[in-house]
Short mmCIF file of C-alpha atoms and ligand atoms in Angstrom, two decimals:
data_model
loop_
_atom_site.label_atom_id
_atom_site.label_comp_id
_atom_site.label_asym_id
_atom_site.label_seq_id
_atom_site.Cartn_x
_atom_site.Cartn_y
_atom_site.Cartn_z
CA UNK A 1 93.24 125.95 88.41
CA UNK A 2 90.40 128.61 88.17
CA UNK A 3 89.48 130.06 84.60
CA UNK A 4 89.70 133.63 86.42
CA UNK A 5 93.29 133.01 86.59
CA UNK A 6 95.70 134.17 83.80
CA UNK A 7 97.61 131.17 82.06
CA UNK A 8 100.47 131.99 79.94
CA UNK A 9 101.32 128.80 77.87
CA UNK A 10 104.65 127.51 77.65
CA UNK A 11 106.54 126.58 74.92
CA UNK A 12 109.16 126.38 72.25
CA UNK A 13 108.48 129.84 69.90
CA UNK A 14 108.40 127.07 66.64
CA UNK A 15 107.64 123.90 66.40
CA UNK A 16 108.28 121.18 63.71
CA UNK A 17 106.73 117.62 63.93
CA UNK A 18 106.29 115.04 61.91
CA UNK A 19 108.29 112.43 59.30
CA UNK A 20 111.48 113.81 58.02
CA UNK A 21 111.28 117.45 59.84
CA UNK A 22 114.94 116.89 61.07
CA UNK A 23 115.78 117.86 56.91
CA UNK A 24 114.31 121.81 58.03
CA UNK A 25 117.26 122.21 60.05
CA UNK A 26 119.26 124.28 57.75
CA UNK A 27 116.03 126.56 56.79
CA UNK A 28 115.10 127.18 60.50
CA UNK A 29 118.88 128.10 61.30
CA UNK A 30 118.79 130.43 58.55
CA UNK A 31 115.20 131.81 60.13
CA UNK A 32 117.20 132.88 62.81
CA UNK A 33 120.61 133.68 61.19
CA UNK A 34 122.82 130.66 62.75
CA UNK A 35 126.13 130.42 60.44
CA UNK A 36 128.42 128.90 62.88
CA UNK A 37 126.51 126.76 65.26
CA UNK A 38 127.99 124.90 67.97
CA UNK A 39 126.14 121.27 68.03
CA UNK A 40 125.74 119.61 71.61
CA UNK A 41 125.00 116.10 71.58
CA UNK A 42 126.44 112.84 73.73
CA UNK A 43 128.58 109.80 72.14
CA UNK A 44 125.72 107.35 71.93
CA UNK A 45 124.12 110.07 69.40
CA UNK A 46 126.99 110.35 67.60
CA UNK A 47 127.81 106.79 67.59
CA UNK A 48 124.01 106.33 65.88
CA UNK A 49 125.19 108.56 63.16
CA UNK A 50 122.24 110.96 63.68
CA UNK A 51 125.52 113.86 64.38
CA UNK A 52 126.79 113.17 60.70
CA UNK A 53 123.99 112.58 59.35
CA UNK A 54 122.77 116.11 60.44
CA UNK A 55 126.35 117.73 59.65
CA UNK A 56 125.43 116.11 56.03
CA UNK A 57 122.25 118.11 55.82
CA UNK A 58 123.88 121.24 56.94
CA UNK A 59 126.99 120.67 54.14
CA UNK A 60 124.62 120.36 51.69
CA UNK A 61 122.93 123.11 52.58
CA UNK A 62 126.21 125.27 52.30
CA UNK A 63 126.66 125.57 56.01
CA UNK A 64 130.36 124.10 57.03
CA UNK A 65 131.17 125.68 59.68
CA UNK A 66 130.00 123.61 62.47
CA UNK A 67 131.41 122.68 65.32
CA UNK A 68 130.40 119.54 67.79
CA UNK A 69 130.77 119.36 71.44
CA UNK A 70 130.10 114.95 72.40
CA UNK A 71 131.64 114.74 75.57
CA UNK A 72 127.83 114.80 77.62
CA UNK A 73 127.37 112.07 80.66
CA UNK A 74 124.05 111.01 81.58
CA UNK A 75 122.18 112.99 83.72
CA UNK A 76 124.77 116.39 83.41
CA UNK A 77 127.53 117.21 85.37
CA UNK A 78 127.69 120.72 85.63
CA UNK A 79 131.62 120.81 84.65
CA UNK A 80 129.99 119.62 81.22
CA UNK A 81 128.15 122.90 80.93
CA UNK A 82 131.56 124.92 82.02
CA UNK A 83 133.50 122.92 79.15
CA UNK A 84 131.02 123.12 76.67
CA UNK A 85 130.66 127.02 77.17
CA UNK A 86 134.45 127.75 76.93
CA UNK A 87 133.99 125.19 73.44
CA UNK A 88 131.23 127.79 72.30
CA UNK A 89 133.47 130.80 73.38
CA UNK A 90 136.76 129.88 72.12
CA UNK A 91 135.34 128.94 68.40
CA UNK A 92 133.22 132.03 68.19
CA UNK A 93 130.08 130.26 67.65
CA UNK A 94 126.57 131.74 66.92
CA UNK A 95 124.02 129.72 68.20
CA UNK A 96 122.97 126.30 69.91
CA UNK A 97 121.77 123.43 68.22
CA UNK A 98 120.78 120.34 71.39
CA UNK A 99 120.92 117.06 69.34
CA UNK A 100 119.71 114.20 71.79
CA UNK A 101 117.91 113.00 74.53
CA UNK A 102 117.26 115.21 77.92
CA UNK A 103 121.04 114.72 78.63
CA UNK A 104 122.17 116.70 75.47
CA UNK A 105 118.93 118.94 75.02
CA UNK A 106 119.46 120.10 78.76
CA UNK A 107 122.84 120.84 78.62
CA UNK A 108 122.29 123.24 75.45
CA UNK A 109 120.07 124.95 77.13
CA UNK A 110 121.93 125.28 80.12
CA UNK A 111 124.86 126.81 78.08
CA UNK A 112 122.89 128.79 75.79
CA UNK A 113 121.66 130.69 78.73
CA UNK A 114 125.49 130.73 80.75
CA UNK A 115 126.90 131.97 77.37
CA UNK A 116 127.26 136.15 78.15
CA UNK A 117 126.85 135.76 81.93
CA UNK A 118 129.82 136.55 84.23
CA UNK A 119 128.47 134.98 87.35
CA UNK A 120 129.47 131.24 88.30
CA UNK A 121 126.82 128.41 87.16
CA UNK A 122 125.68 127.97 90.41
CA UNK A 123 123.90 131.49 90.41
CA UNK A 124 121.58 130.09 87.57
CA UNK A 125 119.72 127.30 89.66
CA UNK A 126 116.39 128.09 90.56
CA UNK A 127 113.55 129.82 89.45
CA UNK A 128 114.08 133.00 87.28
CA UNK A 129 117.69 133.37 88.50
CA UNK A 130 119.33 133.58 84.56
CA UNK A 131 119.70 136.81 82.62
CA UNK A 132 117.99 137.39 79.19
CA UNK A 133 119.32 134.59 76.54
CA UNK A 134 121.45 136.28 74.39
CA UNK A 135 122.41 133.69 71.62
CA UNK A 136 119.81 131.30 69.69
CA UNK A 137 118.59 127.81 70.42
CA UNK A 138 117.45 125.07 68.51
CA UNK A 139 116.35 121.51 69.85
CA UNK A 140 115.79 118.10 68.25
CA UNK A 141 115.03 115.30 70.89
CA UNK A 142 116.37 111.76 69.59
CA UNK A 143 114.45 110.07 72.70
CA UNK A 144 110.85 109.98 73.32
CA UNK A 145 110.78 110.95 75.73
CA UNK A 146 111.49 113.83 78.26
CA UNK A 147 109.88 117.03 76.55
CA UNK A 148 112.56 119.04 77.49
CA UNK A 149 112.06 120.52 73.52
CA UNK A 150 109.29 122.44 74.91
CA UNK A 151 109.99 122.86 78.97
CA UNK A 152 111.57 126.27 80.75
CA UNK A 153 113.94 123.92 83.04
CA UNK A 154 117.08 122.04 82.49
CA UNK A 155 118.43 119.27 85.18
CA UNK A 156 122.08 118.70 86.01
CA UNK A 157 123.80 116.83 88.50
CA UNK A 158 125.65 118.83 91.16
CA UNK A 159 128.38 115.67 91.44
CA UNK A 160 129.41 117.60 95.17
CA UNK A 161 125.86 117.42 96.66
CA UNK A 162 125.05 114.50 95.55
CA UNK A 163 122.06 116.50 93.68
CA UNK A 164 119.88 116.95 90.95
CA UNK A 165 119.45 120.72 90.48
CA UNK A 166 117.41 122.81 87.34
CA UNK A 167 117.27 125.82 86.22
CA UNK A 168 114.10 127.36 85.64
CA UNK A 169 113.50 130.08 83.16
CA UNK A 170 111.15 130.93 80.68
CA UNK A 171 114.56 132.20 78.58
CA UNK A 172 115.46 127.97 77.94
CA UNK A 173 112.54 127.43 75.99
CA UNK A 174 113.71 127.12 72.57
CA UNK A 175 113.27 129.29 69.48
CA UNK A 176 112.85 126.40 67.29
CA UNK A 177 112.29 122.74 68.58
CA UNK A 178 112.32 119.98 65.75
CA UNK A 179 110.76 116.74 66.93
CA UNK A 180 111.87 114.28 64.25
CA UNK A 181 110.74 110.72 65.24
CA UNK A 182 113.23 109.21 62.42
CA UNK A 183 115.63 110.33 65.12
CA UNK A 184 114.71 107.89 67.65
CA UNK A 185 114.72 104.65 65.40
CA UNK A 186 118.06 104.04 66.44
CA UNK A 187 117.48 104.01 70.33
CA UNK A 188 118.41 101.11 71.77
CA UNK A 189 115.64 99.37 73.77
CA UNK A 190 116.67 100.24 77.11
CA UNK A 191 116.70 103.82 76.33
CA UNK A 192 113.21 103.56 74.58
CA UNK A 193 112.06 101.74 77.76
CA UNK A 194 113.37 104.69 80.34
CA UNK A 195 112.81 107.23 78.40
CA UNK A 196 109.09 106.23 77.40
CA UNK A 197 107.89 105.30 80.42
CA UNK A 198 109.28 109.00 82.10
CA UNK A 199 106.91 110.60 79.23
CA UNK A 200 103.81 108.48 80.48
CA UNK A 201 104.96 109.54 83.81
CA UNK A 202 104.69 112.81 82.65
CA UNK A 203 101.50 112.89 81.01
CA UNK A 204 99.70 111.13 84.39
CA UNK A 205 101.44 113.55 86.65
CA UNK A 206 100.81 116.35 84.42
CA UNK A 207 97.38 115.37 84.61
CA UNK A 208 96.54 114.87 88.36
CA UNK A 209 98.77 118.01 89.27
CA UNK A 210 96.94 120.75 91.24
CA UNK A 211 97.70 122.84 88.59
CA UNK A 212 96.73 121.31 85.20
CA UNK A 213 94.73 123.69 83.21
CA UNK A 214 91.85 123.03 80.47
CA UNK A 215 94.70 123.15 78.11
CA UNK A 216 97.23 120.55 79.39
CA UNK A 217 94.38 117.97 80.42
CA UNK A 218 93.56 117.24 76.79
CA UNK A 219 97.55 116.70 75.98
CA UNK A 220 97.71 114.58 78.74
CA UNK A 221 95.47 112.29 78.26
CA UNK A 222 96.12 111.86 74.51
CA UNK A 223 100.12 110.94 75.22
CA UNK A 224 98.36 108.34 77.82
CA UNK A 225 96.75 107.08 75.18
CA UNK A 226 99.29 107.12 72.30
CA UNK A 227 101.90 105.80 74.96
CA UNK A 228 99.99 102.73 76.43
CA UNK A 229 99.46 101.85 72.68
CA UNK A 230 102.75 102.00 71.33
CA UNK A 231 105.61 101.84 74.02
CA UNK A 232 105.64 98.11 74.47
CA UNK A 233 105.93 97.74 70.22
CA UNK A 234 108.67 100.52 69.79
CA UNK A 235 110.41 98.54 72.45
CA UNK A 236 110.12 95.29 70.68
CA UNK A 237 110.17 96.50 67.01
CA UNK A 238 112.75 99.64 67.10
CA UNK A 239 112.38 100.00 63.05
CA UNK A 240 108.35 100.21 63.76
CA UNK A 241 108.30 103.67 62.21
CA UNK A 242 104.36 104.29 63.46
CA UNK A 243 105.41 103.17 66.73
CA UNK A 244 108.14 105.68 66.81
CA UNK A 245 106.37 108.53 65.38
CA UNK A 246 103.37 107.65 67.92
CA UNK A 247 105.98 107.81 71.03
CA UNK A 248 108.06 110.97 69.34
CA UNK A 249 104.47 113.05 69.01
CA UNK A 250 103.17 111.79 72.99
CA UNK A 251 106.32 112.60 74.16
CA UNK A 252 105.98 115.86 72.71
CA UNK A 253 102.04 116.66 74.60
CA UNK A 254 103.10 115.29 77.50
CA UNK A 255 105.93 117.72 77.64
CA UNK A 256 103.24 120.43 76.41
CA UNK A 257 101.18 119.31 79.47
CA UNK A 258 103.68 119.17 82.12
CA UNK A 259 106.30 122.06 81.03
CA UNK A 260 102.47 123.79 81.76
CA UNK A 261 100.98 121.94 84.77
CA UNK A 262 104.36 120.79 86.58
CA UNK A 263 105.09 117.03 87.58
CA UNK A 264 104.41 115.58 90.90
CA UNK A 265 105.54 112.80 93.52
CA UNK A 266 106.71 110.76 91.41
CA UNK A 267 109.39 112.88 90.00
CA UNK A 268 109.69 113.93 93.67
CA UNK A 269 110.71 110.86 95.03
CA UNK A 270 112.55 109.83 91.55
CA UNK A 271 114.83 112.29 92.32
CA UNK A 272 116.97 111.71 95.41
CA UNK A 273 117.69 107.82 93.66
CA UNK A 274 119.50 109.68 90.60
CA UNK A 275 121.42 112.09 92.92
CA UNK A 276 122.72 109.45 95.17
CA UNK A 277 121.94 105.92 93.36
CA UNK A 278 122.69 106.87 90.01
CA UNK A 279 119.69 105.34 88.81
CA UNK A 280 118.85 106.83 85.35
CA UNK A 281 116.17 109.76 85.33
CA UNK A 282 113.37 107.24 83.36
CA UNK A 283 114.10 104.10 85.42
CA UNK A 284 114.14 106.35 89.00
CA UNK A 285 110.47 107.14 87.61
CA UNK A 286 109.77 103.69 86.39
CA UNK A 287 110.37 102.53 90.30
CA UNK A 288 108.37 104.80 91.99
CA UNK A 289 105.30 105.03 88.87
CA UNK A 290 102.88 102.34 91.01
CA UNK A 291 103.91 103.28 94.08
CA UNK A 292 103.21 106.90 94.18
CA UNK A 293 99.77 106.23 92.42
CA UNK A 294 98.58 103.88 94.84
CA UNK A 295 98.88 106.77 97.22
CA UNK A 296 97.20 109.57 94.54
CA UNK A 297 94.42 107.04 93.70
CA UNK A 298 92.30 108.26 96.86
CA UNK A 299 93.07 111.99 96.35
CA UNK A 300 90.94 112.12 92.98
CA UNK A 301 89.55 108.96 91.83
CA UNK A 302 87.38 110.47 89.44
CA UNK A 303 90.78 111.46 86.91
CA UNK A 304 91.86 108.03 87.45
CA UNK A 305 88.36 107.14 85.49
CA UNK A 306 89.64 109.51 82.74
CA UNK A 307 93.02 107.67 82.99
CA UNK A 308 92.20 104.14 83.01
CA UNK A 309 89.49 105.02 80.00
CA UNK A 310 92.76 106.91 77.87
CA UNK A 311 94.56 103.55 78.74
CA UNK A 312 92.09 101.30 76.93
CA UNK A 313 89.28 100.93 80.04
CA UNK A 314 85.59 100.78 79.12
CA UNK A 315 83.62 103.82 79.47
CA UNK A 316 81.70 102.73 82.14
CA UNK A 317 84.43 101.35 84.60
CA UNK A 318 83.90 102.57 88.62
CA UNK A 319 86.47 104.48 90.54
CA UNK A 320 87.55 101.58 92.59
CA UNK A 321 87.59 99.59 89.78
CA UNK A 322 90.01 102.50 87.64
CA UNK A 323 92.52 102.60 90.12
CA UNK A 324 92.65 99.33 89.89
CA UNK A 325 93.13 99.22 86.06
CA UNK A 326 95.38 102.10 86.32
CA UNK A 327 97.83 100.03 88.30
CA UNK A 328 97.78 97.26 87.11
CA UNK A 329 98.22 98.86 83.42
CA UNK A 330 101.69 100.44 84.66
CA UNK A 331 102.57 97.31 85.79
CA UNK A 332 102.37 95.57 83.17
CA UNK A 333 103.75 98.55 80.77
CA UNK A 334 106.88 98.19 83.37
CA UNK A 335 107.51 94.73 83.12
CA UNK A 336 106.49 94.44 79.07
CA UNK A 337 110.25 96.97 78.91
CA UNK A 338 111.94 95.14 81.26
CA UNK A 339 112.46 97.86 84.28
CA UNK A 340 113.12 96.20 87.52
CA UNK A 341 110.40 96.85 90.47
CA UNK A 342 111.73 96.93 93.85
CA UNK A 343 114.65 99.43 94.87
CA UNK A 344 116.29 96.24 96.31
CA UNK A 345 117.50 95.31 92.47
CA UNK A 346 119.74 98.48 92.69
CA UNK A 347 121.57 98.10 95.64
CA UNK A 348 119.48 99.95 97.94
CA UNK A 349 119.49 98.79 101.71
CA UNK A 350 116.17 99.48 103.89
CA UNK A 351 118.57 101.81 106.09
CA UNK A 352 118.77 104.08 103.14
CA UNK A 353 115.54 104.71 102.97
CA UNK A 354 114.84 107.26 105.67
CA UNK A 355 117.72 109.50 104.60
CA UNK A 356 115.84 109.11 100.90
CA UNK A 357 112.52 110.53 102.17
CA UNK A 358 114.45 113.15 103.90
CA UNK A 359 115.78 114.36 100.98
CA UNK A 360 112.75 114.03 98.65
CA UNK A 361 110.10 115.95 101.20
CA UNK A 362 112.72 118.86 100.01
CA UNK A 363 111.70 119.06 96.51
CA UNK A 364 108.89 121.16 97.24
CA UNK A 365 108.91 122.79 93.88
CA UNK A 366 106.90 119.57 92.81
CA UNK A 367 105.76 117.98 95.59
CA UNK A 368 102.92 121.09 95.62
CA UNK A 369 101.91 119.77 92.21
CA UNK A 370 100.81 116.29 93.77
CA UNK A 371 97.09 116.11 93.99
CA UNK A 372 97.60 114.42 98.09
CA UNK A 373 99.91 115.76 100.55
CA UNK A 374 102.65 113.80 101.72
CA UNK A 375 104.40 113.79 105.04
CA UNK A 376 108.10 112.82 105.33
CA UNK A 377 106.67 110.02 106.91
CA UNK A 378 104.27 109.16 103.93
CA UNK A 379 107.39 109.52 101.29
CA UNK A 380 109.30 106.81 103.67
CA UNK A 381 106.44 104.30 103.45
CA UNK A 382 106.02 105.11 99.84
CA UNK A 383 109.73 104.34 99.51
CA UNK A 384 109.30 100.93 101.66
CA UNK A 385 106.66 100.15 99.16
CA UNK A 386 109.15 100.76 96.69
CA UNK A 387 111.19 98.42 98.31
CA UNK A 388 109.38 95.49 98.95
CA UNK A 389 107.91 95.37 95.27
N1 NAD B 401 114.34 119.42 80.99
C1 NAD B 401 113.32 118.62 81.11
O1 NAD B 401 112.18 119.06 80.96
C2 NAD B 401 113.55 117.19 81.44
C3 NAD B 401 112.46 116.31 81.58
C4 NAD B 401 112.72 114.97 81.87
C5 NAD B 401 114.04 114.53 81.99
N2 NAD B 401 115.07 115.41 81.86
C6 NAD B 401 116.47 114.99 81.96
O2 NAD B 401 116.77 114.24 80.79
C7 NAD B 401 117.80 113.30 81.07
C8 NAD B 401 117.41 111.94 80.55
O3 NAD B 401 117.19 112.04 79.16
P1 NAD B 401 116.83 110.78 78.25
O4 NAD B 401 115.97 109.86 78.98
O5 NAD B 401 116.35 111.34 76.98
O6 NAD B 401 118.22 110.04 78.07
P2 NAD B 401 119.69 110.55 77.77
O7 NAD B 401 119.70 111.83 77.03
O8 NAD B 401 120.47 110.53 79.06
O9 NAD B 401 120.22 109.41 76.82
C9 NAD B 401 120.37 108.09 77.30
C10 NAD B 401 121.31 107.30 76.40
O10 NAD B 401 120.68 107.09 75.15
C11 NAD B 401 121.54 107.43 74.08
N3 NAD B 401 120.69 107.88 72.97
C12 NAD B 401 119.79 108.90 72.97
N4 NAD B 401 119.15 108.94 71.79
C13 NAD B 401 119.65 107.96 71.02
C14 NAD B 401 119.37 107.50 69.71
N5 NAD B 401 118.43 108.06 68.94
N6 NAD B 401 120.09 106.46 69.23
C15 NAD B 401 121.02 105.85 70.01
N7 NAD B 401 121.31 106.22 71.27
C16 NAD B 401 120.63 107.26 71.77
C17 NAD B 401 122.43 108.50 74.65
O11 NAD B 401 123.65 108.53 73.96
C18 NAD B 401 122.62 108.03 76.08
O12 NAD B 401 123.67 107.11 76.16
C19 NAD B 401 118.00 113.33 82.58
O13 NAD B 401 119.16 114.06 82.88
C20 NAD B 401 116.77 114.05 83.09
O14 NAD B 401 117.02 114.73 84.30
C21 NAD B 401 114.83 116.71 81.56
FE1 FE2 B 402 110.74 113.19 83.74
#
C-alpha cells in the first residue's frame, strides 16, 4: 500500500501482555466502571478452571456480582448470540468480559455490539452495518491463536446457510484486551495445534496481502518467527511456559498484522469446509496452508525470501529455493501437530469439490487481499490439490 495513503491502525484501545496479566482484570474493569459483568466463555474453558479461577480474582477483589454465560459451540451459532444477549438483558449486566478462544471472544463481541440494538442479528453482518457500542468490552484469549483480542470482525455460523458470516466494525475492537499466556497452559494439544497453526496462517497471509503496510510487515514476520520456533514444543510440552508465552505474544502480532492488512486465500478457501464440513476454523486452514502457497509462491517470490529467512532459512537462500523451504517448513509444522493433509481424511468426495470453489470465489472480502488472482477455476484445482495430498 502507498505511504501517500492514510492508515488508521487497528486495535484493542489497551493492551496487557505478558506473565500473570490475567490478575489486572479487576483493575481494568474498574478503569472502565464494570460492577456487574456478564462473563462469556465455552465449557472446555470452564472445565480448565480458568472461569473460577478468574471469578476468584474478581471475589477477592470485592467484585461478586458476576454472572457466566458457558453454553458457546465451536465456531458460533448465531442463536448463541440471541441467548446470550437476553442472559445480559435479563440480569442487568454492565459490561462484557470474552474469556476463551475465537469461539467465546467472538461471541462477546458479537453481543456486546447487539446489546441496545432493536434490529434482528442478521442486520449486523457485513461491513459497518452495527450501531455505536454502547456497553464495555474486555477480552482475554485462552488460545493462541486467532487474534480476535485485537480484530474489528467476529465469525458465526449461520446453521441455515450453511455459512460462515462476520461482522465487521471498528465498534468490536475491545476497550481492554488481556493476553495472558498462563491461560493457554491448559489447552489440550489439538486445540494448540489448530489454533497455532491459524495464527501462522495469519501472520503469512497478513504478510503477502495486497494490503500489508510498513507497520504489519514487521509483526508478521516476527509471529513467523516466534511460531515456527515454538508451536511444535507447546504442542509436545503443554506446561512449557516459554513456549506458551512465545505462541500467546505471536498470536497476538499476527492478529496486529492481519486485523490491519486482511487475510487471504487461504482463509478464503478455509471457509466454505467449516460452513458445510464442519471442519474446525484452524484445521480448515491447516488443509489448505501448502496448497494455497504453492499457488502465491509465483505472485511475489521475493516475500517468500523474507519468509523462509523468519522461518530459520539462511540469508542468502534464492527465490526458487525459498518457496521451496517455505513449503516444505509448513509441512512439516503440519505433520509435527498431527493435522491431517488431504480433504479425503474428512469425508470429502471429489464431487464436492466444484460446489466448494463455487462458494469460496464468493468471499471476495479476502480473496482481494491474495497477492495472485484466482479464477473459480483456479480455487477448484487448488481444492483438487487439497485433495490428493
Ligand atoms: N475474530 C477473529 O478475528 C477470528 C480470527 C480467527 C478465527 N476466528 C474464529 O475463532 C474460532 C476458533 O477459535 P479457536 O481456534 O481459538 O478455538 P475455540 O474457541 O473454538 O476453542 C476450541 C476448543 O478449545 C477449548 N479451549 C480453549 N481454550 C482452552 C484452554 N485454555 N484450556 C482448555 N480448553 C480450551 C474450547 O473449550 C473449545 O472446546 C472460529 O469460530 C473462528 O471462525 C475469529
Ligand atoms: Fe484465522
Amino acid at each position: 500500500m502507498s505511504a501517500a495513503t492514510v492508515q488508521v491502525f487497528k486495535t484493542a484501545r489497551r493492551l496487557l501482555t505478558g506473565a500473570k496479566s490475567s490478575k489486572n482484570l479487576a483493575e481494568e474493569m474498574r478503569g472502565l466502571n464494570m460492577q456487574r459483568p456478564l462473563i462469556v466463555t465455552d465449557k472446555g474453558v470452564q472445565k480448565a478452571g480458568i472461569t473460577a479461577s478468574m471469578l476468584r480474582h474478581l471475589a477477592d477483589a470485592g467484585m461478586t456480582e458476576v454472572e457466566v454465560y458457558d453454553a458457546i459451540s465451536a465456531e458460533p451459532e448465531m442463536h448463541v448470540v440471541e441467548e446470550c444477549r437476553a442472559l445480559y438483558e435479563q440480569k442487568d449486566c454492565d459490561g462484557i468480559i470474552a474469556i476463551g478462544g475465537g469461539s467465546a471472544m467472538d461471541t462477546g463481541k458479537a453481543v456486546a455490539v447487539y446489546v441496545g440494538d432493536a434490529r434482528p442479528l442478521s442486520e449486523l453482518f457485513g461491513e459497518d452495518q452495527v450501531t455505536p457500542r454502547k456497553i464495555p468490552l474486555i477480552c482475554m484469549p485462552t488460545t493462541a491463536g486467532t487474534g480476535s483480542e485485537v480484530t474489528n470482525i467476529s465469525i458465526l455460523s449461520d446453521v441455515d446457510a450453511q455459512l460462515k458470516k462476520g461482522i465487521v466494525s471498528n465498534e468490536l475492537l475491545p476497550d481492554v484486551a488481556i493476553v495472558a499466556p498462563e491461560l493457554t497452559v491448559s489447552c489440550p494439544p489439538s486445540v494448540t495445534a489448530a489454533s497455532g497453526i491459524d495464527a501462522l496462517v495469519h501472520a503469512v497471509e497478513s504478510y503477502l496481502s495486497n494490503f500489508a503496510t510498513d507497520i504489519t510487515k514487521p509483526l508478521s514476520l516476527a509471529a513467523i518467527r516466534m511460531i515456527t520456533k515454538s508451536l511444535s514444543l507447546a504442542y509436545a510440552q503443554p506446561d512449557h511456559l516459554v513456549a506458551r508465552e512465545q505462541m500467546a505474544t505471536a498470536s497476538l502480532m499476527a492478529g496486529l498484522a492481519f486485523g490491519n492488512a486482511g487475510v487471504g486465500a487461504v482463509h478464503a478457501l478455509a471457509y466454505p469446509l467449516g460452513g458445510r464440513f464442519h471442519l474446525s476454523h484452524g484445521v480448515s486452514n491447516a488443509v489448505m496452508f501448502a496448497p494455497v502457497m504453492r499457488w502465491n509462491r509465483q505472485a511475489c517470490p521475493e516475500k517468500f525470501v523474507d519468509i523462509a529467512i523468519a522461518m530459520g532459512a539462511r540469508a542468502d537462500i534464492t527465490e526458487q529455493d525459498a518457496g521451496n523451504y517455505v513449503l516444505a517448513m509448513i509441512e512439516l509444522l503440519c505433520r509435527d501437530v498431527k493435522i491431517p493433509k488431504s480433504l479425503q481424511e474428512f469425508g470429502i468426495t471429489e464431487d464436492d469439490l466444484p460446489e466448494l470453489a463455487e462458494a469460496a470465489s464468493g468471499v471476495t472480502r479476502l480473496l482481494r487481499n491474495n497477492p495472485r488472482e484466482l479464477s473459480v477455476a483456479d480455487i477448484e484445482a487448488i481444492y483438487r490439490e487439497a485433495y490428493q495430498a
